PDB file of C-alpha atoms and ligand atoms in Angstrom:
ATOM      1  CA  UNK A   1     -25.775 -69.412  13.091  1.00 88.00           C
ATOM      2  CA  UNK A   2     -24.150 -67.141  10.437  1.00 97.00           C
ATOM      3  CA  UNK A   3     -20.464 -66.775   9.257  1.00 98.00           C
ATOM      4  CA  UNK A   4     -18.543 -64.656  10.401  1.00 98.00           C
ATOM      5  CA  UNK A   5     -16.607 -62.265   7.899  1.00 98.00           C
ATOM      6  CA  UNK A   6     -13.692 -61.519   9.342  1.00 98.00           C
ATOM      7  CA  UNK A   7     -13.232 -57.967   7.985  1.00 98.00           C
ATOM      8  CA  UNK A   8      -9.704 -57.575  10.792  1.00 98.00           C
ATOM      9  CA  UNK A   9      -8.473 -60.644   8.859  1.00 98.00           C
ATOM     10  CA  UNK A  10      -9.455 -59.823   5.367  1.00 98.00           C
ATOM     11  CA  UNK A  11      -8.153 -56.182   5.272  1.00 98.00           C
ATOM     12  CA  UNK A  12      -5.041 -57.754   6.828  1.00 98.00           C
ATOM     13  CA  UNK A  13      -4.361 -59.859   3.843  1.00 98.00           C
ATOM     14  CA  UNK A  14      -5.362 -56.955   1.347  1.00 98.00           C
ATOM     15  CA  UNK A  15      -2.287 -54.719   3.193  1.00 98.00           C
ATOM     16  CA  UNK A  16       0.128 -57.727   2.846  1.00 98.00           C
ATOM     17  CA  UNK A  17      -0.689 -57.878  -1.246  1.00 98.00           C
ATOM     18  CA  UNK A  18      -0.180 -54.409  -1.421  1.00 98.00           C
ATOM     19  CA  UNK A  19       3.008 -54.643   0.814  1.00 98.00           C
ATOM     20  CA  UNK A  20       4.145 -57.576  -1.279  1.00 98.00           C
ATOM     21  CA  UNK A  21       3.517 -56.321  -4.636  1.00 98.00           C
ATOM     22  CA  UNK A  22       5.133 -52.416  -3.684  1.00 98.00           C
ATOM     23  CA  UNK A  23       8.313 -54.460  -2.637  1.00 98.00           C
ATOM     24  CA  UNK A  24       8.365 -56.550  -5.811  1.00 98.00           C
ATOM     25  CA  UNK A  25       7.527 -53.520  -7.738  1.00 97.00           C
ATOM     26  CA  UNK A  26       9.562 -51.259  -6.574  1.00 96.00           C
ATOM     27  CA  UNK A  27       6.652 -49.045  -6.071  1.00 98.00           C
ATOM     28  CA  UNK A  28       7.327 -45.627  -4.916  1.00 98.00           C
ATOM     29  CA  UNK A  29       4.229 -44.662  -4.100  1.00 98.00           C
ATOM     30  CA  UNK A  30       3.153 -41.576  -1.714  1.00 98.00           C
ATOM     31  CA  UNK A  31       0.352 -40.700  -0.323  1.00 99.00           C
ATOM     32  CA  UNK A  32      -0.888 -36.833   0.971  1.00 98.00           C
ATOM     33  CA  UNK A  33      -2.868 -36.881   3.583  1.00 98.00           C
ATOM     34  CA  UNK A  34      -4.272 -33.503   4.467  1.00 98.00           C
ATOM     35  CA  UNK A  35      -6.485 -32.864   8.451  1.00 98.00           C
ATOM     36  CA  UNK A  36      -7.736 -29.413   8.798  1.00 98.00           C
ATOM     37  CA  UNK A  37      -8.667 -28.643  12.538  1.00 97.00           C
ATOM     38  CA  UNK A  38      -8.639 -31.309  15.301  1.00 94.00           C
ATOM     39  CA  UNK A  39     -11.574 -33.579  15.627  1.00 95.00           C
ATOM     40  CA  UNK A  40     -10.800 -36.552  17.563  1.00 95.00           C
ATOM     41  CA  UNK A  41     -12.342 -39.182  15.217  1.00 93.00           C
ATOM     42  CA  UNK A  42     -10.974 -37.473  12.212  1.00 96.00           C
ATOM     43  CA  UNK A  43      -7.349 -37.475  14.316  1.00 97.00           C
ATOM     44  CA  UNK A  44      -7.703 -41.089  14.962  1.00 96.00           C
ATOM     45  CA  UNK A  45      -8.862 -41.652  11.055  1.00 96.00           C
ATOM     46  CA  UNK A  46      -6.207 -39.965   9.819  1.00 97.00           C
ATOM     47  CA  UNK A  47      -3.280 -41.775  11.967  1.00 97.00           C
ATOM     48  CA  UNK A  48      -4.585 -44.902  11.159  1.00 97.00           C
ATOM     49  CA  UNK A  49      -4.239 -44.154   7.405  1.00 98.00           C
ATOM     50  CA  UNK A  50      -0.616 -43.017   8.299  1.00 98.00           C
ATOM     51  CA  UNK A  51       0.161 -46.185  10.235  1.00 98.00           C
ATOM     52  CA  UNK A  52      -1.061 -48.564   7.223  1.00 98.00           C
ATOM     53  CA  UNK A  53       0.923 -46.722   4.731  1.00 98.00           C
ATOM     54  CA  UNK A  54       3.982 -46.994   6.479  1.00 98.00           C
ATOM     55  CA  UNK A  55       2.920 -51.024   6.841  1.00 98.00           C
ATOM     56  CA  UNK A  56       2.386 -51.712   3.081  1.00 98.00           C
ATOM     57  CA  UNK A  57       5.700 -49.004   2.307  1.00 98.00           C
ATOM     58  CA  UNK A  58       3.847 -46.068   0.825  1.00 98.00           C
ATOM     59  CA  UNK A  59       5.288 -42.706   1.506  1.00 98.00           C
ATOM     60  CA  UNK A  60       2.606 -40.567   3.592  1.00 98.00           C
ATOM     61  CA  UNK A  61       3.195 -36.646   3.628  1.00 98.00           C
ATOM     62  CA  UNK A  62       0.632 -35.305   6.603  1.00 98.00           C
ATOM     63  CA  UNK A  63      -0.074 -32.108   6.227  1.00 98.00           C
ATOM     64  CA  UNK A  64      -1.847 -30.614   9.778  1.00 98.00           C
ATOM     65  CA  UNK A  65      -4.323 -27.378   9.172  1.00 98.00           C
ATOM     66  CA  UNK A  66      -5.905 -25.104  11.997  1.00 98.00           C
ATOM     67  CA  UNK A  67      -9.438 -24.982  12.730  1.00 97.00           C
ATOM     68  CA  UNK A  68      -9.556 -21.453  10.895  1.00 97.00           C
ATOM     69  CA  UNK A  69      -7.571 -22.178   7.721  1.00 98.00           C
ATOM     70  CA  UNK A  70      -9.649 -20.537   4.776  1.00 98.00           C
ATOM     71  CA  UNK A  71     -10.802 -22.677   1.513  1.00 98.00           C
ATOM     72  CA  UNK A  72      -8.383 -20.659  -0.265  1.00 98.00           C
ATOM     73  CA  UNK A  73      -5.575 -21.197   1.261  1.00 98.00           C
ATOM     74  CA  UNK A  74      -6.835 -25.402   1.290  1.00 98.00           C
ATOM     75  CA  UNK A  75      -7.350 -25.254  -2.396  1.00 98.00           C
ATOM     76  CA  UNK A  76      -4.022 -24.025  -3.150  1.00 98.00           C
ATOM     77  CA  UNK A  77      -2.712 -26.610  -1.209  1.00 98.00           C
ATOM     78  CA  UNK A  78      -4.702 -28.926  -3.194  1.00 99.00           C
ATOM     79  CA  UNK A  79      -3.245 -27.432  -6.257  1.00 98.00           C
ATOM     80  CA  UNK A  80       0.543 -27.201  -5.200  1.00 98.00           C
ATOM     81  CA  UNK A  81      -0.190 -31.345  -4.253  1.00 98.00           C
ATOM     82  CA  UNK A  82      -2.024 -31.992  -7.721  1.00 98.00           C
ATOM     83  CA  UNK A  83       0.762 -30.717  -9.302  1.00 98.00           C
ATOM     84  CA  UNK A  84       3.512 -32.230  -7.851  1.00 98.00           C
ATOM     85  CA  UNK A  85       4.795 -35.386  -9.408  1.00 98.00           C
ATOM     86  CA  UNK A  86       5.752 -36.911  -5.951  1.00 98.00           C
ATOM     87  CA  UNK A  87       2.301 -37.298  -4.806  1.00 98.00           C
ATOM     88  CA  UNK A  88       0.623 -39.962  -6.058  1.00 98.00           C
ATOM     89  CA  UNK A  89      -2.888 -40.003  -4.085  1.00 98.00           C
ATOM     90  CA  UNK A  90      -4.566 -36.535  -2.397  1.00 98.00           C
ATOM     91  CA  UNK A  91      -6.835 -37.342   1.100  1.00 98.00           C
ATOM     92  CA  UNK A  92      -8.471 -34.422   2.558  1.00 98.00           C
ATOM     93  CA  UNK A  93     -10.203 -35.905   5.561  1.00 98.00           C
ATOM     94  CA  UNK A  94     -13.915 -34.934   6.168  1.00 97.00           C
ATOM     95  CA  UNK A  95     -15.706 -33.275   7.298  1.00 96.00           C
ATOM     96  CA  UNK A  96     -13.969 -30.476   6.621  1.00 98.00           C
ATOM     97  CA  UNK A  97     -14.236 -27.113   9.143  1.00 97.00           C
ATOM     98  CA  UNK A  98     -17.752 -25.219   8.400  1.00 95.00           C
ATOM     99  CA  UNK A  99     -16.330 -22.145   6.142  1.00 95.00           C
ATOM    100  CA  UNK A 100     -14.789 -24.575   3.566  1.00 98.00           C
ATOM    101  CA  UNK A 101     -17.087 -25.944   0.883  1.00 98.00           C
ATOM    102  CA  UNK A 102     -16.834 -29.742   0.840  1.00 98.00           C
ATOM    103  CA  UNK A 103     -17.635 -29.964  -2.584  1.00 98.00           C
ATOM    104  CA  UNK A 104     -15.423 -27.549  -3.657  1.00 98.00           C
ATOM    105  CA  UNK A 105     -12.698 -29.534  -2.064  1.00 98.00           C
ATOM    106  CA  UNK A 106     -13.619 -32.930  -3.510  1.00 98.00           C
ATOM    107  CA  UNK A 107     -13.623 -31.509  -7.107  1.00 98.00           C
ATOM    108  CA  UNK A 108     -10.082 -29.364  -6.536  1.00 98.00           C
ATOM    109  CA  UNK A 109      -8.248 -32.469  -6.215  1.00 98.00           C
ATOM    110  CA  UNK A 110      -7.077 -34.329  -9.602  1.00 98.00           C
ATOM    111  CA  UNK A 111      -9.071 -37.107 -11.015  1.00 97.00           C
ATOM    112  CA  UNK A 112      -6.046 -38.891 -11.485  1.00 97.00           C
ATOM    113  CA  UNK A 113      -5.238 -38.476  -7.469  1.00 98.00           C
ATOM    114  CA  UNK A 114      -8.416 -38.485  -6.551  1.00 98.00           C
ATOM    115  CA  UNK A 115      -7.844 -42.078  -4.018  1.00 98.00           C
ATOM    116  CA  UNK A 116     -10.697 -41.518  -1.928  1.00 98.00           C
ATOM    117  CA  UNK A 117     -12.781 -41.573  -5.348  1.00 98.00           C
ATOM    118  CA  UNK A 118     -15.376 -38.612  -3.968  1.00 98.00           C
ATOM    119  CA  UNK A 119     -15.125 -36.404  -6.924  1.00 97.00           C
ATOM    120  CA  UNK A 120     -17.737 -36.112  -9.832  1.00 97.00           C
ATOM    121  CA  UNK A 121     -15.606 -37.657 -12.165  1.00 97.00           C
ATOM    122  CA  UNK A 122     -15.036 -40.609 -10.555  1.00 97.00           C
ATOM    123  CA  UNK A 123     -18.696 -41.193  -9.355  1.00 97.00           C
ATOM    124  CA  UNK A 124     -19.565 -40.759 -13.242  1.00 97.00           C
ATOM    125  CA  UNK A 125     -17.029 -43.209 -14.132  1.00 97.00           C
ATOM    126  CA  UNK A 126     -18.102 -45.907 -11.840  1.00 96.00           C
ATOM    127  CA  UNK A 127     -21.585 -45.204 -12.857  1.00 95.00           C
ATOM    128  CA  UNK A 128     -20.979 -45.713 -16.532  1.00 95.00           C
ATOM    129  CA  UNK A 129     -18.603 -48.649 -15.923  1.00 92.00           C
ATOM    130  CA  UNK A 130     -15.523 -46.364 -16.933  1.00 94.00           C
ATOM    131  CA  UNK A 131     -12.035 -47.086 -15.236  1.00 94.00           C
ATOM    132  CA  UNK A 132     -11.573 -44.510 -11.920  1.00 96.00           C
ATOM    133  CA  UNK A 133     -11.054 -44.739  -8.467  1.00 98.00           C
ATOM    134  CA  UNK A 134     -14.201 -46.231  -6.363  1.00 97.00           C
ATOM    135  CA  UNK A 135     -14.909 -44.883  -2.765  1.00 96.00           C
ATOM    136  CA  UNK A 136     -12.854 -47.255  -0.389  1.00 98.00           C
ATOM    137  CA  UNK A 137     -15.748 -48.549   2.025  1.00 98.00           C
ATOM    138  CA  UNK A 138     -18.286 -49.185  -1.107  1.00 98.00           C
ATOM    139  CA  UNK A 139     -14.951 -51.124  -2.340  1.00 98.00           C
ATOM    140  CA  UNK A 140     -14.208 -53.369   0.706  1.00 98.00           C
ATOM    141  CA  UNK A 141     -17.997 -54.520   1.020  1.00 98.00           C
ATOM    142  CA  UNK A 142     -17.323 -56.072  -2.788  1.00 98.00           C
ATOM    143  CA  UNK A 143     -13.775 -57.041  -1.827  1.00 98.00           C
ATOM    144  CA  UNK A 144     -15.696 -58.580   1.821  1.00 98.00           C
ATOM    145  CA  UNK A 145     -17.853 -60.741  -0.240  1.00 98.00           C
ATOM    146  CA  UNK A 146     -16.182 -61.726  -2.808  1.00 98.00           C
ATOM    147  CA  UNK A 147     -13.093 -63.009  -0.368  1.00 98.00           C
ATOM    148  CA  UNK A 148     -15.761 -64.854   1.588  1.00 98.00           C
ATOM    149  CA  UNK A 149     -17.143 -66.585  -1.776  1.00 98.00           C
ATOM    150  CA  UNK A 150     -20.621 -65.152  -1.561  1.00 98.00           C
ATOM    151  CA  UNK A 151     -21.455 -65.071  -5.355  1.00 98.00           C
ATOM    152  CA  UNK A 152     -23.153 -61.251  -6.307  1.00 98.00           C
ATOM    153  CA  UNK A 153     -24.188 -62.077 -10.015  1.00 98.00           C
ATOM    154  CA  UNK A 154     -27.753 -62.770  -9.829  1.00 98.00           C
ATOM    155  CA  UNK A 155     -28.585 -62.499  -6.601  1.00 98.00           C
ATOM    156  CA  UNK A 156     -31.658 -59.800  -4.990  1.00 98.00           C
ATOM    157  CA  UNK A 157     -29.025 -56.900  -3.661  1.00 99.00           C
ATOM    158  CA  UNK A 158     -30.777 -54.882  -1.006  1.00 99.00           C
ATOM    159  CA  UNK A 159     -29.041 -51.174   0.328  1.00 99.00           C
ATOM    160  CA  UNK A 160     -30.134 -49.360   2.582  1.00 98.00           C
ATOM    161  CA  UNK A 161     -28.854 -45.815   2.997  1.00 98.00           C
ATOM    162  CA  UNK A 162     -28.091 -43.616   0.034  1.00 98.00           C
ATOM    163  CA  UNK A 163     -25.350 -41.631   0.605  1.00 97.00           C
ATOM    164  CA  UNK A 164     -23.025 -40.365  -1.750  1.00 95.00           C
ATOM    165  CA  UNK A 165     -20.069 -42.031  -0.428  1.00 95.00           C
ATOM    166  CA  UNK A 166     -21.414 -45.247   1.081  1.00 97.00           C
ATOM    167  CA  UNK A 167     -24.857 -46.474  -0.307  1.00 98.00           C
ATOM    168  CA  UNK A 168     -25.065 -44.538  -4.263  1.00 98.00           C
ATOM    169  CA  UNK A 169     -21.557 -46.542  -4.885  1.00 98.00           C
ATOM    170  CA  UNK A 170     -22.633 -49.711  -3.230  1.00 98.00           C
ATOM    171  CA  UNK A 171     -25.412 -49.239  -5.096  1.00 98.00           C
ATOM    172  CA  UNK A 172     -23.618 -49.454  -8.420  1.00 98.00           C
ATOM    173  CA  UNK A 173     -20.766 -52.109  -7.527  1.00 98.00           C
ATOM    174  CA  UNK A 174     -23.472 -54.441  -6.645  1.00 98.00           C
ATOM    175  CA  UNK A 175     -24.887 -53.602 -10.117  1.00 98.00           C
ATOM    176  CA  UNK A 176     -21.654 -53.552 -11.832  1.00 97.00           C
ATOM    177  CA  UNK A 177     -21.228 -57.608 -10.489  1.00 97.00           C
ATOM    178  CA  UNK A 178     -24.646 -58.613 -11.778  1.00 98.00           C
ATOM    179  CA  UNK A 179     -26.771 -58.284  -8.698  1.00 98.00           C
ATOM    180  CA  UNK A 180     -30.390 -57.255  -8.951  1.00 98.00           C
ATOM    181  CA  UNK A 181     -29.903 -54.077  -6.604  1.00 98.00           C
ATOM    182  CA  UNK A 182     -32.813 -52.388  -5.038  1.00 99.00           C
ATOM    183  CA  UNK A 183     -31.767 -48.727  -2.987  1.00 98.00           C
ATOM    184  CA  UNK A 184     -33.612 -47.783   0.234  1.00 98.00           C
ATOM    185  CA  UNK A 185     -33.945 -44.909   2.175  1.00 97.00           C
ATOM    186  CA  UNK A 186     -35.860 -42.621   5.111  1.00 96.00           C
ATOM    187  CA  UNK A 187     -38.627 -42.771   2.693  1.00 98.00           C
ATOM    188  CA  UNK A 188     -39.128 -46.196   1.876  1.00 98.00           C
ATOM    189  CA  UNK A 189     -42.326 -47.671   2.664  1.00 98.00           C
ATOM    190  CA  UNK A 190     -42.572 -51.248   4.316  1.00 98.00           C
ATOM    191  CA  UNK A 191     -38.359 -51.555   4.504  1.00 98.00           C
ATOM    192  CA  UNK A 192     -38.706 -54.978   6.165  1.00 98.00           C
ATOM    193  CA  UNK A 193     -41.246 -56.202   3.325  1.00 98.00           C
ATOM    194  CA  UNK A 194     -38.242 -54.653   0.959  1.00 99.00           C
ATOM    195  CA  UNK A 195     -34.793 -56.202   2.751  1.00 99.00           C
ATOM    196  CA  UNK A 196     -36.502 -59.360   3.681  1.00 98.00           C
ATOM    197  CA  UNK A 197     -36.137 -60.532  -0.034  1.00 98.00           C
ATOM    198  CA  UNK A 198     -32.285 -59.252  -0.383  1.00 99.00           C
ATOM    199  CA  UNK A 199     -29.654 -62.404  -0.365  1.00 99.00           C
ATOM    200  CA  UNK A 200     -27.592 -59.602   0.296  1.00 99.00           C
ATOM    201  CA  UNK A 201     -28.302 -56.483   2.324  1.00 99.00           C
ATOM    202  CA  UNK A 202     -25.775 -53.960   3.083  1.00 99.00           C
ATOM    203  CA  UNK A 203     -27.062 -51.321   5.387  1.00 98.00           C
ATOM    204  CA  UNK A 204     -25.837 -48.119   5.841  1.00 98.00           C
ATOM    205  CA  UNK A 205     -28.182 -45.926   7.495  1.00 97.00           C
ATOM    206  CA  UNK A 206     -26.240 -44.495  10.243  1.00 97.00           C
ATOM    207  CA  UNK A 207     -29.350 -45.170  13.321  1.00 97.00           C
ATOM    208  CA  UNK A 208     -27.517 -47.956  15.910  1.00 97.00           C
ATOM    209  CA  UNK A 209     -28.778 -51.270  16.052  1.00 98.00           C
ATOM    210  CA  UNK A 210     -32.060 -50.175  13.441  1.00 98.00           C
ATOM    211  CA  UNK A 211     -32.113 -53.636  11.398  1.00 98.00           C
ATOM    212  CA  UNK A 212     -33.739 -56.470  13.630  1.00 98.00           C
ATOM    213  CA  UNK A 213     -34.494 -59.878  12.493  1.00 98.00           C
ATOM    214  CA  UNK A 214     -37.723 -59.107  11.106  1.00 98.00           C
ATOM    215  CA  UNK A 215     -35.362 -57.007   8.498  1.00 99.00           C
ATOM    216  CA  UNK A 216     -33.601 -60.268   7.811  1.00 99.00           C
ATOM    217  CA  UNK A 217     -34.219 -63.126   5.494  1.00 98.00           C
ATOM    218  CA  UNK A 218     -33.036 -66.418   6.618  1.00 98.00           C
ATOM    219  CA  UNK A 219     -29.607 -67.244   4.851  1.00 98.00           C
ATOM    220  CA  UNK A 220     -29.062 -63.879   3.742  1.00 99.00           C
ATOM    221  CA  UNK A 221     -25.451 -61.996   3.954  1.00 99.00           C
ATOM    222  CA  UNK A 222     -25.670 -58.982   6.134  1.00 99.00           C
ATOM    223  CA  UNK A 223     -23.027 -56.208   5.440  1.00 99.00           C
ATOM    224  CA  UNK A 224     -23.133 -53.961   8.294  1.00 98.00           C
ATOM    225  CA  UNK A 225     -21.499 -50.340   7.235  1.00 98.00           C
ATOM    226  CA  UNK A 226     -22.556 -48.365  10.276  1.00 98.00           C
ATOM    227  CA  UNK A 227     -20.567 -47.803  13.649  1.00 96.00           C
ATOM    228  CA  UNK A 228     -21.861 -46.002  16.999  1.00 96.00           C
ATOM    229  CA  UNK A 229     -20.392 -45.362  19.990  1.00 94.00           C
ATOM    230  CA  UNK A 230     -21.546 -47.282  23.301  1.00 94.00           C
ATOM    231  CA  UNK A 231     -21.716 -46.168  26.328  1.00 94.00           C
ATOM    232  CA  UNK A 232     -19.742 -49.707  28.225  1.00 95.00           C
ATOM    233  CA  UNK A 233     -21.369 -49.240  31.360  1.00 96.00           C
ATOM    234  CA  UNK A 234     -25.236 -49.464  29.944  1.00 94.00           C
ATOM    235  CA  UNK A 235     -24.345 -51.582  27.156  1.00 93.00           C
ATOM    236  CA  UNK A 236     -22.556 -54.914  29.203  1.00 90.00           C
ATOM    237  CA  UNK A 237     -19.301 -53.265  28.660  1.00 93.00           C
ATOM    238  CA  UNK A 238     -19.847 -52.899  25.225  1.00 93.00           C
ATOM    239  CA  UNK A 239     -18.051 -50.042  23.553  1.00 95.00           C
ATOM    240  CA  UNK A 240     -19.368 -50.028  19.635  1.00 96.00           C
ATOM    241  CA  UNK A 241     -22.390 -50.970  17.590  1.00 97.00           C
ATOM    242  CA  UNK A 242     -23.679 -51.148  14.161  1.00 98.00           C
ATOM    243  CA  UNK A 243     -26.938 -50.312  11.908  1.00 98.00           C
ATOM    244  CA  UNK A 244     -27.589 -54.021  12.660  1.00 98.00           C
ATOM    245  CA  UNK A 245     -29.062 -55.616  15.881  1.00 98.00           C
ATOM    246  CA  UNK A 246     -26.322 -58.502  15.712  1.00 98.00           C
ATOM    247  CA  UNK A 247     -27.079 -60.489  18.656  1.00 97.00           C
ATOM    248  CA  UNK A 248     -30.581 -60.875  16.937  1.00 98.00           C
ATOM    249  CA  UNK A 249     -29.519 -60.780  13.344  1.00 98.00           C
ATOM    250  CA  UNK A 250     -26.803 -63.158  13.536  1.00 98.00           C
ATOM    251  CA  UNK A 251     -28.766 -66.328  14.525  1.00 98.00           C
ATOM    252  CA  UNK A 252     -31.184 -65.997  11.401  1.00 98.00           C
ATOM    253  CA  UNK A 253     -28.444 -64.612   8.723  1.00 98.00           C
ATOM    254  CA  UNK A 254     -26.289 -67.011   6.682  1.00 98.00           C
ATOM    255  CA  UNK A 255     -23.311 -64.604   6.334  1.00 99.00           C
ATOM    256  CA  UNK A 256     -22.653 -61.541   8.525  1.00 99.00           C
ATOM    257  CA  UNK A 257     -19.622 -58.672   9.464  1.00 98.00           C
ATOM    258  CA  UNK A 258     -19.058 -57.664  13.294  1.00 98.00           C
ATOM    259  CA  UNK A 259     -18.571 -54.495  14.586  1.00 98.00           C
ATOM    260  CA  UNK A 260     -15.901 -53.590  15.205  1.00 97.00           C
ATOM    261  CA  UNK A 261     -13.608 -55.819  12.575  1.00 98.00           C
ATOM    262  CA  UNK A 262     -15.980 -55.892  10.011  1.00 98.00           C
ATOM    263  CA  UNK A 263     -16.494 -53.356   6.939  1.00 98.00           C
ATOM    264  CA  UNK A 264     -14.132 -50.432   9.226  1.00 96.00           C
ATOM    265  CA  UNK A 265     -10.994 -52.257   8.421  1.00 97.00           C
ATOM    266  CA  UNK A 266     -11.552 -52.182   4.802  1.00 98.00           C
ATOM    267  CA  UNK A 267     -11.804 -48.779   3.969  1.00 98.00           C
ATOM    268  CA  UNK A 268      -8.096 -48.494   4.886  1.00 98.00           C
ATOM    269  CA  UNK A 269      -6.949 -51.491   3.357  1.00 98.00           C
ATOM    270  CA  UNK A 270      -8.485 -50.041  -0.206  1.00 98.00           C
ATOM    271  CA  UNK A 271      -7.235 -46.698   0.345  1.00 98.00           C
ATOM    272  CA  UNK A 272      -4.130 -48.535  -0.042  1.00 98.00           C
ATOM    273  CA  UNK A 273      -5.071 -50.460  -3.256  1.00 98.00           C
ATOM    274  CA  UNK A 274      -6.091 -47.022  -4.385  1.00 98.00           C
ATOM    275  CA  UNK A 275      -3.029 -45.481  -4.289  1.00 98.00           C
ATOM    276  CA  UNK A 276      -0.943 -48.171  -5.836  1.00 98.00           C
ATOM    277  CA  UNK A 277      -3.214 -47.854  -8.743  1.00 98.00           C
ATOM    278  CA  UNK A 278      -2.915 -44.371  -8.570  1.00 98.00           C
ATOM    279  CA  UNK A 279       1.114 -44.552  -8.993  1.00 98.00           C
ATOM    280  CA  UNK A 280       0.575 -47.271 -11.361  1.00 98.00           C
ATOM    281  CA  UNK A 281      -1.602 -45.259 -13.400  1.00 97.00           C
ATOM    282  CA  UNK A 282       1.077 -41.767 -13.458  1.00 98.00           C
ATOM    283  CA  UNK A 283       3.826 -44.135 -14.372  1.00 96.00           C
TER     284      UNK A 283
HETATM  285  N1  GUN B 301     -14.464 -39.295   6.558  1.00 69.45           N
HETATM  286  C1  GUN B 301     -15.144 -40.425   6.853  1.00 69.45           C
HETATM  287  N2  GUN B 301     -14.816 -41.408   5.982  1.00 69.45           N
HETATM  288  C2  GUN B 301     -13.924 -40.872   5.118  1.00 69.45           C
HETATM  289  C3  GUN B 301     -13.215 -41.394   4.010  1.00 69.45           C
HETATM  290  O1  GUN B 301     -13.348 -42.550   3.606  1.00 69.45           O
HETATM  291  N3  GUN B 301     -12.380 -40.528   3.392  1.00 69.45           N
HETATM  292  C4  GUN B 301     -12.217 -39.245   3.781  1.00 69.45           C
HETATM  293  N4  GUN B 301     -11.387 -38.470   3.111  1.00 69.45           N
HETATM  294  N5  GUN B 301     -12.861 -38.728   4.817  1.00 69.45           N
HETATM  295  C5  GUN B 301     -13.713 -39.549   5.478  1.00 69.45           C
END
């Protein structure tokens, strides 16, 4: 039987230091946070980052785009916000509309605002072990792991995914604490042969339920990054999954995060971190 790490409860305790150290600071710190167009998950995203900064007593300015706004007229929002001293952090939700270049959104917005740590200069900072922002949900898996005393230096680090905002900067963190870190992918040949020797294997591959217990070595930590939406009436009322097969996985792991309440939680709670260190750093 594994662990449980209690993701709900750690991000919890993450929004009460930063809530604790803002009102002992007297932090000012504000946070834009930019939607263009109306996708519901984005929507929901979005007002949950709202709701936590108003928790921990950061200032969030929303700013609400149409469907059809142009990149222009984004980017000089992005400008106007870079430029203003009142704004500590810049989030521009994603996916963005099709007509506006992703990438040229992530690099328009200040390195030194940058809390969602997407841009090129940040990724090259983490990657050379500079200071910089570091994406939020390759953040909370360290901050998940290290709260639950599972001990990275040294140990046979196994990711699976390797996207540029989940498993590259995973990739690295895990690296960055010592861990022997091998990266996986679509084109990895015997995966099982490959994650059954990881201590600790994060997956994010984004296919429900892909990682069985054949995946799994007994003991390991299992960091479960994906989420999927259920349909409750096929799935024993069940309304989310992960990459990971839990019911399976969770008998033979030694450490493991749910879905929901495991890894989701955290991305919030270090968007918050981020943008304390972003004020900290412009003052
Ligand atoms: N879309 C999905 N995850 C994220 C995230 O962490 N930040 C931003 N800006 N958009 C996202």
């Amino acid at each position: 039987m594994a662990k449980l790490i209690d993701g709900k409860a750690i991000s919890q305790a993450i929004r009460d230091e930063v809530r604790d150290e803002i009102a002992a600071g007297g932090i000012k710190a504000s946070l834009a946070v930019v939607l263009v167009g109306n996708d519901p998950a984005s929507t929901v995203y979005v007002n949950n980052k709202k709701k936590a900064c108003e928790y921990c007593g950061i200032r969030s300015v929303s700013y609400e785009l149409p469907e059809d706004t142009t990149e222009e007229k984004l980017l000089s929002l992005i400008d106007e916000l870079n430029n203003d001293p009142e704004i500590n952090g810049i989030l521009v939700q994603l996916p963005v509309p099709k007509g506006i270049n992703e990438d040229h959104v992530i690099e328009a917005i200040s390195p030194m605002k940058d809390v969602d740590g997407f841009s090129k200069a940040s990724v090259g900072a983490l990657s050379i072990g500079d200071k910089g922002f570091v994406s939020c949900t390759p953040a909370g898996i360290i901050e998940l792991l290290k709260r639950s005393d599972i001990d990275i230096d040294g140990k046979r680090c196994v990711v699976v995914g390797r996207s540029n905002i989940v498993g590259k900067p995973a990739a690295m963190l895990l690296l960055r604490e010592n861990g022997t870190v091998t990266v996986t992918h679509s084109h990895t040949k015997d995966l099982a042969s490959i994650t059954r020797e990881a201590d600790i294997l994060v997956v994010a591959i984004g296919k429900p339920e892909f990682i069985t217990s054949e995946y799994v070595k007994p003991g390991a930590a299992v960091i479960d990054v994906g989420i999927h939406r259920l349909d409750p009436e096929k799935n024993n009322g069940k309304k989310l999954c992960g990459d990971v097969k839990f019911d399976e996985v969770e008998p033979v792991a030694g450490y493991i995060t749910p879905v929901p309440g495991g890894v989701g939680p955290m991305t919030i709670a270090m968007l918050m971190k981020n943008t304390v260190a972003a004020y900290k750093m412009q003052h």
